[in-house]
PDB file of C-alpha atoms in Angstrom:
ATOM      1  CA  MET A   1     -75.397  -1.209  43.384  1.00 51.00           C
ATOM      2  CA  ASP A   2     -73.201  -2.007  47.067  1.00 51.00           C
ATOM      3  CA  GLN A   3     -69.425  -1.829  47.071  1.00 48.00           C
ATOM      4  CA  ALA A   4     -69.975  -5.804  46.985  1.00 45.00           C
ATOM      5  CA  CYS A   5     -70.781  -5.810  43.112  1.00 44.00           C
ATOM      6  CA  MET A   6     -68.652  -2.299  42.949  1.00 45.00           C
ATOM      7  CA  ALA A   7     -65.968  -3.875  43.795  1.00 42.00           C
ATOM      8  CA  ALA A   8     -66.402  -7.739  41.848  1.00 42.00           C
ATOM      9  CA  THR A   9     -67.716  -5.169  38.673  1.00 44.00           C
ATOM     10  CA  SER A  10     -64.328  -2.977  39.145  1.00 47.00           C
ATOM     11  CA  LEU A  11     -62.350  -6.395  39.064  1.00 43.00           C
ATOM     12  CA  GLY A  12     -64.090  -8.029  36.018  1.00 48.00           C
ATOM     13  CA  SER A  13     -63.442  -4.999  34.278  1.00 52.00           C
ATOM     14  CA  GLY A  14     -59.476  -4.379  35.296  1.00 49.00           C
ATOM     15  CA  MET A  15     -59.574  -8.604  34.543  1.00 50.00           C
ATOM     16  CA  MET A  16     -60.733  -7.871  30.874  1.00 51.00           C
ATOM     17  CA  MET A  17     -58.146  -5.016  30.561  1.00 49.00           C
ATOM     18  CA  PHE A  18     -55.222  -7.483  31.762  1.00 45.00           C
ATOM     19  CA  ARG A  19     -56.083 -10.138  29.197  1.00 52.00           C
ATOM     20  CA  LEU A  20     -56.974  -7.271  26.665  1.00 44.00           C
ATOM     21  CA  VAL A  21     -53.538  -5.649  26.745  1.00 42.00           C
ATOM     22  CA  LEU A  22     -51.724  -9.765  27.051  1.00 43.00           C
ATOM     23  CA  MET A  23     -53.420 -10.335  24.004  1.00 44.00           C
ATOM     24  CA  ALA A  24     -52.242  -7.536  21.991  1.00 42.00           C
ATOM     25  CA  PHE A  25     -48.548  -8.141  23.461  1.00 42.00           C
ATOM     26  CA  ILE A  26     -49.092 -12.194  22.840  1.00 38.00           C
ATOM     27  CA  LEU A  27     -49.904 -10.675  18.655  1.00 37.00           C
ATOM     28  CA  THR A  28     -47.251  -8.198  18.858  1.00 38.00           C
ATOM     29  CA  ILE A  29     -44.859 -10.627  19.986  1.00 35.00           C
ATOM     30  CA  SER A  30     -45.350 -13.270  17.284  1.00 34.00           C
ATOM     31  CA  ILE A  31     -45.963 -10.834  14.162  1.00 33.00           C
ATOM     32  CA  LYS A  32     -42.180  -9.720  14.842  1.00 40.00           C
ATOM     33  CA  ALA A  33     -41.697 -13.603  15.057  1.00 39.00           C
ATOM     34  CA  THR A  34     -42.803 -13.506  11.846  1.00 39.00           C
ATOM     35  CA  ASP A  35     -41.590 -10.489  10.044  1.00 48.00           C
ATOM     36  CA  ALA A  36     -38.063 -12.265  10.519  1.00 60.00           C
ATOM     37  CA  VAL A  37     -38.964 -15.740   8.997  1.00 73.00           C
ATOM     38  CA  PHE A  38     -37.930 -14.448   4.692  1.00 78.00           C
ATOM     39  CA  ARG A  39     -40.825 -15.828   2.524  1.00 84.00           C
ATOM     40  CA  PRO A  40     -40.329 -16.599  -1.219  1.00 91.00           C
ATOM     41  CA  SER A  41     -40.728 -13.629  -3.541  1.00 93.00           C
ATOM     42  CA  PRO A  42     -43.490 -13.592  -6.648  1.00 95.00           C
ATOM     43  CA  TRP A  43     -42.136 -15.568  -9.896  1.00 97.00           C
ATOM     44  CA  HIS A  44     -40.195 -13.514 -12.042  1.00 97.00           C
ATOM     45  CA  LEU A  45     -38.803 -13.858 -15.559  1.00 97.00           C
ATOM     46  CA  ALA A  46     -35.381 -14.203 -16.639  1.00 98.00           C
ATOM     47  CA  HIS A  47     -32.337 -16.877 -18.368  1.00 97.00           C
ATOM     48  CA  ALA A  48     -30.343 -19.179 -17.668  1.00 98.00           C
ATOM     49  CA  THR A  49     -26.878 -20.699 -19.157  1.00 97.00           C
ATOM     50  CA  PHE A  50     -24.320 -22.772 -17.363  1.00 96.00           C
ATOM     51  CA  TYR A  51     -20.310 -22.904 -16.916  1.00 94.00           C
ATOM     52  CA  GLY A  52     -18.099 -25.802 -16.267  1.00 89.00           C
ATOM     53  CA  ASP A  53     -18.621 -29.022 -16.414  1.00 85.00           C
ATOM     54  CA  GLU A  54     -19.986 -31.829 -14.890  1.00 87.00           C
ATOM     55  CA  THR A  55     -17.547 -31.910 -12.129  1.00 84.00           C
ATOM     56  CA  ALA A  56     -18.067 -28.751 -11.583  1.00 84.00           C
ATOM     57  CA  SER A  57     -15.188 -28.493 -10.480  1.00 83.00           C
ATOM     58  CA  GLU A  58     -14.723 -24.434 -11.955  1.00 81.00           C
ATOM     59  CA  THR A  59     -17.225 -22.958  -9.617  1.00 86.00           C
ATOM     60  CA  MET A  60     -14.864 -24.168  -6.887  1.00 86.00           C
ATOM     61  CA  GLY A  61     -14.148 -20.242  -5.203  1.00 80.00           C
ATOM     62  CA  GLY A  62     -15.861 -17.700  -6.944  1.00 90.00           C
ATOM     63  CA  ALA A  63     -16.833 -14.050  -5.913  1.00 94.00           C
ATOM     64  CA  CYS A  64     -18.319 -14.724  -3.030  1.00 96.00           C
ATOM     65  CA  GLY A  65     -15.642 -16.692  -0.407  1.00 93.00           C
ATOM     66  CA  TYR A  66     -16.666 -19.397   0.412  1.00 94.00           C
ATOM     67  CA  GLY A  67     -13.829 -21.432  -0.692  1.00 91.00           C
ATOM     68  CA  ASN A  68     -14.601 -25.516  -2.180  1.00 91.00           C
ATOM     69  CA  LEU A  69     -18.230 -25.157  -2.852  1.00 92.00           C
ATOM     70  CA  PHE A  70     -18.613 -29.018  -1.132  1.00 90.00           C
ATOM     71  CA  THR A  71     -16.643 -29.005   2.190  1.00 88.00           C
ATOM     72  CA  ASN A  72     -18.655 -26.054   3.124  1.00 90.00           C
ATOM     73  CA  GLY A  73     -22.108 -27.408   1.933  1.00 88.00           C
ATOM     74  CA  TYR A  74     -22.926 -25.876  -0.621  1.00 93.00           C
ATOM     75  CA  GLY A  75     -22.256 -28.856  -3.796  1.00 93.00           C
ATOM     76  CA  THR A  76     -23.372 -28.482  -7.161  1.00 94.00           C
ATOM     77  CA  ASP A  77     -26.235 -26.359  -6.854  1.00 96.00           C
ATOM     78  CA  THR A  78     -25.365 -22.843  -7.399  1.00 97.00           C
ATOM     79  CA  ALA A  79     -25.013 -20.044  -9.742  1.00 97.00           C
ATOM     80  CA  ALA A  80     -22.653 -16.593 -10.659  1.00 97.00           C
ATOM     81  CA  LEU A  81     -25.147 -13.947 -10.801  1.00 98.00           C
ATOM     82  CA  SER A  82     -25.370 -11.308 -13.175  1.00 98.00           C
ATOM     83  CA  SER A  83     -24.504  -7.782 -10.991  1.00 96.00           C
ATOM     84  CA  THR A  84     -28.228  -6.605 -11.326  1.00 96.00           C
ATOM     85  CA  LEU A  85     -28.540  -9.630  -8.952  1.00 97.00           C
ATOM     86  CA  PHE A  86     -25.738  -9.853  -8.016  1.00 97.00           C
ATOM     87  CA  ASN A  87     -25.697  -6.643  -5.992  1.00 95.00           C
ATOM     88  CA  ASN A  88     -22.108  -5.785  -5.315  1.00 93.00           C
ATOM     89  CA  GLY A  89     -21.929  -9.386  -3.098  1.00 95.00           C
ATOM     90  CA  TYR A  90     -25.021  -8.582  -0.814  1.00 96.00           C
ATOM     91  CA  ALA A  91     -26.826 -10.920  -2.325  1.00 97.00           C
ATOM     92  CA  CYS A  92     -23.892 -13.865  -1.477  1.00 97.00           C
ATOM     93  CA  GLY A  93     -26.430 -17.186  -0.410  1.00 97.00           C
ATOM     94  CA  SER A  94     -29.405 -15.599  -1.506  1.00 97.00           C
ATOM     95  CA  CYS A  95     -31.308 -18.482  -2.338  1.00 98.00           C
ATOM     96  CA  TYR A  96     -33.230 -19.739  -5.690  1.00 98.00           C
ATOM     97  CA  GLN A  97     -36.154 -21.755  -7.402  1.00 98.00           C
ATOM     98  CA  ILE A  98     -35.013 -22.229 -11.223  1.00 98.00           C
ATOM     99  CA  LYS A  99     -37.201 -23.594 -13.780  1.00 97.00           C
ATOM    100  CA  CYS A 100     -37.065 -23.537 -17.206  1.00 97.00           C
ATOM    101  CA  TYR A 101     -39.536 -22.377 -19.079  1.00 96.00           C
ATOM    102  CA  GLN A 102     -40.858 -22.373 -22.878  1.00 94.00           C
ATOM    103  CA  SER A 103     -38.597 -24.142 -24.410  1.00 96.00           C
ATOM    104  CA  LYS A 104     -38.414 -27.371 -26.667  1.00 96.00           C
ATOM    105  CA  TRP A 105     -35.308 -27.268 -23.862  1.00 97.00           C
ATOM    106  CA  CYS A 106     -37.187 -28.206 -20.740  1.00 97.00           C
ATOM    107  CA  PHE A 107     -36.875 -30.800 -18.636  1.00 95.00           C
ATOM    108  CA  GLY A 108     -41.035 -31.059 -18.409  1.00 86.00           C
ATOM    109  CA  TRP A 109     -41.299 -33.158 -15.116  1.00 88.00           C
ATOM    110  CA  VAL A 110     -38.969 -30.866 -13.860  1.00 86.00           C
ATOM    111  CA  PRO A 111     -41.408 -28.288 -11.008  1.00 90.00           C
ATOM    112  CA  PHE A 112     -37.964 -26.292 -10.828  1.00 95.00           C
ATOM    113  CA  THR A 113     -34.234 -26.663  -9.327  1.00 97.00           C
ATOM    114  CA  THR A 114     -32.796 -24.488  -6.314  1.00 97.00           C
ATOM    115  CA  VAL A 115     -29.542 -23.140  -6.134  1.00 98.00           C
ATOM    116  CA  THR A 116     -27.293 -20.804  -3.615  1.00 97.00           C
ATOM    117  CA  ALA A 117     -25.328 -17.128  -5.162  1.00 97.00           C
ATOM    118  CA  THR A 118     -21.863 -18.405  -4.872  1.00 97.00           C
ATOM    119  CA  ASN A 119     -20.433 -16.058  -7.712  1.00 97.00           C
ATOM    120  CA  LEU A 120     -20.133 -13.017  -9.881  1.00 97.00           C
ATOM    121  CA  CYS A 121     -21.857 -13.440 -13.221  1.00 97.00           C
ATOM    122  CA  PRO A 122     -19.101 -10.335 -14.657  1.00 95.00           C
ATOM    123  CA  PRO A 123     -20.695  -8.552 -18.421  1.00 95.00           C
ATOM    124  CA  ASN A 124     -19.408  -7.886 -21.300  1.00 94.00           C
ATOM    125  CA  TRP A 125     -19.188  -5.532 -23.236  1.00 94.00           C
ATOM    126  CA  SER A 126     -17.842  -7.042 -26.195  1.00 94.00           C
ATOM    127  CA  GLN A 127     -20.442  -9.486 -27.188  1.00 95.00           C
ATOM    128  CA  ASP A 128     -24.128  -8.322 -26.934  1.00 95.00           C
ATOM    129  CA  SER A 129     -26.154  -8.588 -24.595  1.00 93.00           C
ATOM    130  CA  ASN A 130     -28.261 -10.439 -27.179  1.00 90.00           C
ATOM    131  CA  ASN A 131     -26.460 -12.764 -28.674  1.00 91.00           C
ATOM    132  CA  GLY A 132     -23.364 -14.054 -25.732  1.00 92.00           C
ATOM    133  CA  GLY A 133     -23.398 -10.513 -23.316  1.00 95.00           C
ATOM    134  CA  TRP A 134     -25.791 -12.526 -20.953  1.00 96.00           C
ATOM    135  CA  CYS A 135     -24.892 -10.907 -17.176  1.00 97.00           C
ATOM    136  CA  ASN A 136     -24.956  -7.372 -19.088  1.00 97.00           C
ATOM    137  CA  PRO A 137     -26.321  -4.608 -17.287  1.00 96.00           C
ATOM    138  CA  PRO A 138     -29.139  -4.644 -16.425  1.00 95.00           C
ATOM    139  CA  ARG A 139     -30.178  -8.317 -17.043  1.00 95.00           C
ATOM    140  CA  VAL A 140     -31.363 -10.312 -14.938  1.00 97.00           C
ATOM    141  CA  HIS A 141     -29.276 -13.419 -15.544  1.00 98.00           C
ATOM    142  CA  PHE A 142     -28.364 -16.903 -13.655  1.00 98.00           C
ATOM    143  CA  ASP A 143     -25.064 -18.559 -14.987  1.00 97.00           C
ATOM    144  CA  MET A 144     -25.365 -21.977 -13.073  1.00 97.00           C
ATOM    145  CA  SER A 145     -23.334 -24.622 -12.360  1.00 96.00           C
ATOM    146  CA  LYS A 146     -23.083 -27.564 -15.543  1.00 96.00           C
ATOM    147  CA  PRO A 147     -25.062 -30.215 -13.030  1.00 96.00           C
ATOM    148  CA  ALA A 148     -27.266 -27.504 -11.607  1.00 97.00           C
ATOM    149  CA  PHE A 149     -28.779 -26.273 -15.067  1.00 97.00           C
ATOM    150  CA  MET A 150     -29.207 -30.615 -15.770  1.00 96.00           C
ATOM    151  CA  LYS A 151     -32.135 -30.547 -13.401  1.00 96.00           C
ATOM    152  CA  ILE A 152     -33.719 -28.906 -15.548  1.00 97.00           C
ATOM    153  CA  ALA A 153     -32.966 -27.825 -19.455  1.00 97.00           C
ATOM    154  CA  GLN A 154     -30.543 -30.297 -22.097  1.00 96.00           C
ATOM    155  CA  TRP A 155     -27.149 -29.081 -21.311  1.00 95.00           C
ATOM    156  CA  LYS A 156     -27.197 -28.796 -25.638  1.00 95.00           C
ATOM    157  CA  ALA A 157     -29.393 -25.691 -25.276  1.00 95.00           C
ATOM    158  CA  GLY A 158     -27.082 -23.536 -24.441  1.00 95.00           C
ATOM    159  CA  ILE A 159     -29.346 -20.639 -22.559  1.00 97.00           C
ATOM    160  CA  VAL A 160     -32.423 -20.704 -21.765  1.00 97.00           C
ATOM    161  CA  PRO A 161     -35.772 -18.513 -20.883  1.00 97.00           C
ATOM    162  CA  VAL A 162     -36.289 -19.876 -17.092  1.00 98.00           C
ATOM    163  CA  MET A 163     -38.619 -18.307 -14.638  1.00 98.00           C
ATOM    164  CA  TYR A 164     -37.161 -17.827 -10.824  1.00 98.00           C
ATOM    165  CA  ARG A 165     -37.513 -17.136  -7.321  1.00 98.00           C
ATOM    166  CA  ARG A 166     -35.943 -15.986  -3.972  1.00 97.00           C
ATOM    167  CA  VAL A 167     -36.714 -18.643  -1.619  1.00 97.00           C
ATOM    168  CA  PRO A 168     -35.827 -19.645   1.956  1.00 96.00           C
ATOM    169  CA  CYS A 169     -31.794 -20.984   2.424  1.00 96.00           C
ATOM    170  CA  GLN A 170     -32.681 -24.159   4.300  1.00 94.00           C
ATOM    171  CA  ARG A 171     -29.484 -24.268   5.796  1.00 94.00           C
ATOM    172  CA  ARG A 172     -29.046 -27.976   8.183  1.00 91.00           C
ATOM    173  CA  ASP A 173     -27.209 -26.349  11.635  1.00 94.00           C
ATOM    174  CA  GLY A 174     -25.632 -22.961  13.032  1.00 97.00           C
ATOM    175  CA  LEU A 175     -23.299 -20.002  11.228  1.00 97.00           C
ATOM    176  CA  ARG A 176     -20.238 -20.898  10.042  1.00 97.00           C
ATOM    177  CA  PHE A 177     -17.382 -18.407  10.458  1.00 98.00           C
ATOM    178  CA  SER A 178     -14.097 -18.693   8.410  1.00 97.00           C
ATOM    179  CA  PHE A 179     -11.383 -17.051   9.396  1.00 97.00           C
ATOM    180  CA  GLN A 180      -8.219 -15.302   7.665  1.00 96.00           C
ATOM    181  CA  GLY A 181      -6.385 -11.859   8.368  1.00 95.00           C
ATOM    182  CA  ASN A 182      -3.105 -11.369  10.459  1.00 93.00           C
ATOM    183  CA  GLY A 183      -3.112 -10.107  14.732  1.00 88.00           C
ATOM    184  CA  TYR A 184      -3.841  -6.251  12.416  1.00 93.00           C
ATOM    185  CA  TRP A 185      -6.758  -7.400  10.407  1.00 97.00           C
ATOM    186  CA  LEU A 186      -9.927 -10.268  10.839  1.00 98.00           C
ATOM    187  CA  LEU A 187     -11.412 -10.881   7.484  1.00 98.00           C
ATOM    188  CA  VAL A 188     -14.617 -13.204   8.835  1.00 98.00           C
ATOM    189  CA  TYR A 189     -16.187 -15.078   5.545  1.00 97.00           C
ATOM    190  CA  VAL A 190     -20.278 -15.550   7.216  1.00 97.00           C
ATOM    191  CA  MET A 191     -21.389 -18.946   5.162  1.00 97.00           C
ATOM    192  CA  ASN A 192     -24.146 -21.543   6.148  1.00 96.00           C
ATOM    193  CA  VAL A 193     -26.593 -18.872   6.294  1.00 97.00           C
ATOM    194  CA  GLY A 194     -30.475 -19.181   6.425  1.00 96.00           C
ATOM    195  CA  GLY A 195     -33.460 -17.346   5.697  1.00 96.00           C
ATOM    196  CA  GLY A 196     -32.963 -15.601   2.807  1.00 96.00           C
ATOM    197  CA  GLY A 197     -29.585 -15.874   3.232  1.00 96.00           C
ATOM    198  CA  ASP A 198     -27.071 -12.829   2.905  1.00 96.00           C
ATOM    199  CA  ILE A 199     -26.262 -10.076   5.433  1.00 97.00           C
ATOM    200  CA  SER A 200     -25.834  -6.418   5.808  1.00 96.00           C
ATOM    201  CA  GLN A 201     -23.937  -5.987   8.551  1.00 97.00           C
ATOM    202  CA  MET A 202     -21.581  -7.623  11.037  1.00 98.00           C
ATOM    203  CA  TRP A 203     -20.058  -6.033  14.423  1.00 98.00           C
ATOM    204  CA  VAL A 204     -17.023  -9.011  15.958  1.00 98.00           C
ATOM    205  CA  LYS A 205     -17.394  -8.416  20.080  1.00 98.00           C
ATOM    206  CA  GLY A 206     -13.769  -9.592  21.653  1.00 98.00           C
ATOM    207  CA  SER A 207     -14.039 -10.918  25.245  1.00 97.00           C
ATOM    208  CA  ARG A 208     -11.892  -8.045  26.505  1.00 97.00           C
ATOM    209  CA  THR A 209     -13.790  -4.870  24.179  1.00 97.00           C
ATOM    210  CA  ARG A 210     -16.906  -3.406  23.079  1.00 98.00           C
ATOM    211  CA  TRP A 211     -18.856  -4.461  20.038  1.00 98.00           C
ATOM    212  CA  ILE A 212     -16.722  -3.232  16.650  1.00 98.00           C
ATOM    213  CA  LYS A 213     -18.371  -2.649  13.294  1.00 98.00           C
ATOM    214  CA  MET A 214     -17.234  -4.415  10.241  1.00 98.00           C
ATOM    215  CA  SER A 215     -17.031  -3.082   7.337  1.00 98.00           C
ATOM    216  CA  HIS A 216     -18.110  -5.103   4.439  1.00 97.00           C
ATOM    217  CA  ASN A 217     -14.496  -6.029   2.272  1.00 95.00           C
ATOM    218  CA  TRP A 218     -16.013  -7.887  -0.769  1.00 92.00           C
ATOM    219  CA  GLY A 219     -18.628 -11.064  -1.685  1.00 94.00           C
ATOM    220  CA  ALA A 220     -19.880 -12.573   2.229  1.00 95.00           C
ATOM    221  CA  SER A 221     -16.630 -11.227   3.822  1.00 96.00           C
ATOM    222  CA  TYR A 222     -16.185  -8.770   6.615  1.00 98.00           C
ATOM    223  CA  GLN A 223     -13.527  -6.615   7.951  1.00 98.00           C
ATOM    224  CA  ALA A 224     -12.328  -5.245  11.873  1.00 98.00           C
ATOM    225  CA  PHE A 225      -9.180  -3.629  12.104  1.00 97.00           C
ATOM    226  CA  ALA A 226      -8.452  -3.940  15.136  1.00 96.00           C
ATOM    227  CA  THR A 227      -6.454  -6.433  17.433  1.00 95.00           C
ATOM    228  CA  LEU A 228      -8.112  -9.118  18.580  1.00 97.00           C
ATOM    229  CA  GLY A 229      -5.796 -11.958  19.196  1.00 95.00           C
ATOM    230  CA  GLY A 230      -5.815 -14.384  22.959  1.00 96.00           C
ATOM    231  CA  GLN A 231      -9.468 -13.307  22.863  1.00 97.00           C
ATOM    232  CA  SER A 232     -12.970 -15.440  22.449  1.00 98.00           C
ATOM    233  CA  LEU A 233     -15.299 -13.408  20.178  1.00 98.00           C
ATOM    234  CA  SER A 234     -18.748 -13.353  19.475  1.00 98.00           C
ATOM    235  CA  PHE A 235     -20.483 -11.768  16.378  1.00 98.00           C
ATOM    236  CA  ARG A 236     -23.299  -9.754  15.994  1.00 98.00           C
ATOM    237  CA  ILE A 237     -25.353 -10.573  12.502  1.00 98.00           C
ATOM    238  CA  THR A 238     -28.591  -8.411  10.790  1.00 97.00           C
ATOM    239  CA  SER A 239     -29.836 -10.329   7.771  1.00 96.00           C
ATOM    240  CA  TYR A 240     -29.781  -7.726   4.616  1.00 95.00           C
ATOM    241  CA  THR A 241     -33.532  -9.280   3.723  1.00 93.00           C
ATOM    242  CA  THR A 242     -35.733  -9.972   6.585  1.00 93.00           C
ATOM    243  CA  LYS A 243     -33.316  -7.290   9.078  1.00 94.00           C
ATOM    244  CA  GLU A 244     -33.825  -9.758  12.003  1.00 96.00           C
ATOM    245  CA  THR A 245     -30.521  -9.569  13.840  1.00 97.00           C
ATOM    246  CA  LEU A 246     -29.076 -12.388  14.912  1.00 97.00           C
ATOM    247  CA  PHE A 247     -25.626 -12.649  18.392  1.00 98.00           C
ATOM    248  CA  ALA A 248     -23.445 -15.798  18.137  1.00 98.00           C
ATOM    249  CA  TRP A 249     -21.579 -15.182  21.339  1.00 98.00           C
ATOM    250  CA  ASN A 250     -18.339 -16.923  22.286  1.00 97.00           C
ATOM    251  CA  VAL A 251     -18.130 -18.865  18.154  1.00 98.00           C
ATOM    252  CA  ALA A 252     -14.243 -18.647  18.652  1.00 98.00           C
ATOM    253  CA  PRO A 253     -12.154 -19.622  21.729  1.00 98.00           C
ATOM    254  CA  SER A 254      -9.650 -17.621  22.652  1.00 97.00           C
ATOM    255  CA  ASN A 255      -6.593 -19.190  20.996  1.00 97.00           C
ATOM    256  CA  TRP A 256      -8.697 -18.920  17.897  1.00 97.00           C
ATOM    257  CA  ASN A 257      -5.805 -19.391  14.310  1.00 96.00           C
ATOM    258  CA  VAL A 258      -6.928 -17.101  11.129  1.00 97.00           C
ATOM    259  CA  GLY A 259      -7.296 -20.069   8.298  1.00 95.00           C
ATOM    260  CA  LEU A 260     -10.065 -22.039  10.328  1.00 96.00           C
ATOM    261  CA  THR A 261     -13.537 -21.874  10.051  1.00 96.00           C
ATOM    262  CA  TYR A 262     -15.917 -21.783  13.482  1.00 97.00           C
ATOM    263  CA  LYS A 263     -19.215 -22.627  13.913  1.00 97.00           C
ATOM    264  CA  ALA A 264     -22.168 -21.027  15.869  1.00 97.00           C
ATOM    265  CA  ASN A 265     -25.074 -22.926  17.111  1.00 96.00           C
ATOM    266  CA  VAL A 266     -27.333 -19.752  16.062  1.00 97.00           C
ATOM    267  CA  ASN A 267     -29.428 -19.046  12.997  1.00 97.00           C
ATOM    268  CA  PHE A 268     -31.679 -17.502  10.296  1.00 96.00           C
ATOM    269  CA  ARG A 269     -35.294 -18.450   9.319  1.00 88.00           C
TER     270      ARG A 269
END
């Protein structure tokens, strides 16, 4: 084989190797991107009740700390979770499809309804787990708002068996950060979370500080004991379910105040 043929063969082998490496790199990036997208879980059995009336006024606030569920985008399609599901607040913001199952009270024409976890249904140890203590561990139970319950069953039933599964939360726009606290303590409620809907870790960065790890307070709130006044604030958030981490840069301006909510332009999928 002459030198020209050898060079051409070497060049061809090099190009082939480059293409293989490039394809492997693209495949790796695609896998990572796919893994970060939350996927629906299998269906499981549980039971559901409801609390409050048709106005859902009793669902406002709640253990997750979302406050007014209407103004913060959650509406009446919500549920309180038994402590088995609530997971000390780490399940706040997670979304579920729920369908009534094998009961005369079910609406047969309704495949399911979708709710967001916004509250805790606490145990009631004074009542038997199968007779009033519906949220006693280890029971998996949904105490739905009455409007949400009435989408799948007649409210006269009181309690119905259901099938449920975790699903991605479909949220418009970006994450929302509601500020509480004082000059030495920042408490942040994270809302409008897409994808898995949940948060496992959070950091805050002032324009004059490094990243400060925030501790989980309760529900969907995280806190930092630091003096951050007069600085624009950025956040780093990790999803509890997918482990994906997002950076929300310059969410709050340097003149931020407690009692206000600030919006980011990023969200989970």
